[in-house]
């Protein structure tokens, strides 16, 4: 069976309702969405999500969410000094959405950085490796070179 690795950053998504109700919390990201829909569309396919997360409660919930979607979570780096990135979506009266990001301390920015649990060599068994321009933008120059 072909193994696919999707590399990227999953973020905590806060949706701020127009009516002032409490924010809804979810998890999203371009590469995560790709991994989920690939797994849903081809359930027999082995799809791993490759990222770095913290050791906090939201990171734990993310990993549980990935597993519930059938994704392989064995290539997730854990960083005690980092947390997931966060963004909020708000919608104005005309229905136009705007986004605010907090991702400077995102664990995904340290993916493939020493001390690395997940290295590019661990992706060698994958028949397909998927990443996006956003993934490349958040990785360090050293990680991109690897």
Coordinates of C-alpha atoms in Angstrom, one line a residue:
X1 CA 0.0 0.0 0.0
X2 CA 1.3 3.5 -0.9
X3 CA 2.0 5.7 2.1
X4 CA 1.5 9.5 1.8
X5 CA 3.0 12.1 4.1
X6 CA 1.4 15.5 4.2
X7 CA 3.7 18.1 5.8
X8 CA 2.5 21.3 7.3
X9 CA 1.1 23.4 10.1
X10 CA -2.3 22.7 11.8
X11 CA -3.6 25.7 13.6
X12 CA -6.2 26.3 16.3
X13 CA -9.1 28.1 14.6
X14 CA -11.3 30.4 16.6
X15 CA -14.5 31.4 14.8
X16 CA -15.9 34.6 16.2
X17 CA -19.7 34.7 15.6
X18 CA -21.2 38.0 14.6
X19 CA -23.8 37.9 17.4
X20 CA -21.1 38.0 20.1
X21 CA -21.6 34.4 21.2
X22 CA -18.7 32.4 22.5
X23 CA -16.0 31.6 19.9
X24 CA -16.0 28.1 18.4
X25 CA -12.7 26.2 18.4
X26 CA -11.6 24.0 15.6
X27 CA -8.4 22.8 13.9
X28 CA -7.5 23.6 10.3
X29 CA -4.7 24.2 7.8
X30 CA -4.2 23.7 4.1
X31 CA -2.1 20.5 4.4
X32 CA -4.3 19.1 7.1
X33 CA -7.4 19.6 5.0
X34 CA -5.6 17.8 2.1
X35 CA -4.6 14.9 4.4
X36 CA -8.1 14.5 5.7
X37 CA -9.8 14.6 2.3
X38 CA -7.3 12.3 0.9
X39 CA -7.9 9.8 3.6
X40 CA -11.7 10.2 3.3
X41 CA -11.5 9.7 -0.4
X42 CA -9.2 6.7 -0.3
X43 CA -9.7 5.0 3.1
X44 CA -7.3 2.2 2.3
X45 CA -4.5 4.7 1.8
X46 CA -2.0 5.2 4.6
X47 CA -1.9 9.0 5.2
X48 CA 0.5 10.5 7.8
X49 CA 0.3 14.0 9.0
X50 CA 3.8 15.5 9.6
X51 CA 4.0 18.5 11.8
X52 CA 5.4 19.8 15.1
X53 CA 3.1 20.5 18.1
X54 CA 3.5 21.4 21.7
X55 CA 2.9 19.3 24.8
X56 CA -0.2 21.3 25.8
X57 CA -3.9 20.4 26.0
X58 CA -4.7 21.8 22.6
X59 CA -1.9 19.9 20.9
X60 CA -3.2 16.7 22.6
X61 CA -6.7 17.5 21.2
X62 CA -5.3 18.0 17.8
X63 CA -3.5 14.7 17.8
X64 CA -6.8 13.0 18.9
X65 CA -8.6 14.8 16.0
X66 CA -6.0 13.6 13.5
X67 CA -6.4 10.0 14.8
X68 CA -10.2 10.2 14.7
X69 CA -9.9 11.2 11.0
X70 CA -7.8 8.1 10.4
X71 CA -4.5 9.8 9.9
X72 CA -1.2 8.3 11.0
X73 CA 0.2 10.4 13.9
X74 CA 3.6 8.7 14.2
X75 CA 5.5 11.6 12.4
X76 CA 4.5 14.4 14.8
X77 CA 7.3 16.2 16.5
X78 CA 6.6 17.3 20.1
X79 CA 8.1 20.5 21.5
X80 CA 7.8 21.3 25.2
X81 CA 8.6 25.0 24.6
X82 CA 6.2 25.6 21.8
X83 CA 2.4 25.6 21.2
X84 CA 0.2 25.4 18.1
X85 CA -0.4 28.5 16.0
X86 CA -3.7 30.2 16.4
X87 CA -5.9 32.3 14.2
X88 CA -9.3 33.9 14.5
X89 CA -11.9 34.4 11.8
X90 CA -14.4 37.3 12.2
X91 CA -17.1 38.3 9.7
X92 CA -18.3 41.8 9.2
X93 CA -21.9 42.9 8.5
X94 CA -21.4 42.4 4.7
X95 CA -20.2 38.8 5.3
X96 CA -16.6 39.6 4.5
X97 CA -14.2 37.4 6.6
X98 CA -11.0 38.7 8.1
X99 CA -8.3 36.7 9.8
X100 CA -5.9 37.5 12.6
X101 CA -2.9 35.2 13.2
X102 CA -0.7 34.4 16.2
X103 CA 1.9 32.0 15.0
X104 CA 5.3 33.3 16.0
X105 CA 5.7 30.6 18.7
X106 CA 4.1 27.9 16.6
X107 CA 5.8 24.5 17.1
X108 CA 5.5 23.9 13.3
X109 CA 8.1 26.6 12.8
X110 CA 10.6 24.2 14.4
X111 CA 9.8 21.1 12.3
X112 CA 13.0 19.2 11.2
X113 CA 15.1 21.4 13.5
X114 CA 17.4 19.9 16.1
X115 CA 16.7 18.1 18.3
X116 CA 14.5 16.5 15.7
X117 CA 12.4 13.4 16.3
X118 CA 11.1 13.6 12.8
X119 CA 13.8 13.8 10.1
X120 CA 13.4 13.9 6.3
X121 CA 15.0 10.5 6.2
X122 CA 11.9 9.1 8.0
X123 CA 9.9 10.1 4.9
X124 CA 11.9 7.7 2.7
X125 CA 9.2 5.0 2.8
X126 CA 6.5 7.3 1.5
X127 CA 5.4 7.0 -2.1
X128 CA 4.2 10.6 -2.1
X129 CA 5.2 13.6 0.0
X130 CA 2.9 16.6 -0.1
X131 CA 3.5 20.1 1.2
X132 CA 2.4 23.6 0.3
X133 CA 3.9 27.0 -0.2
X134 CA 2.7 27.9 3.2
X135 CA 4.6 25.0 4.7
X136 CA 7.8 26.2 3.0
X137 CA 7.2 29.7 4.3
X138 CA 6.9 28.7 7.9
X139 CA 9.9 26.3 7.9
X140 CA 13.4 27.7 8.6
X141 CA 15.9 28.0 5.8
X142 CA 17.8 25.0 7.3
X143 CA 14.7 22.9 7.3
X144 CA 13.8 23.9 3.7
X145 CA 17.3 22.9 2.6
X146 CA 16.9 19.4 4.2

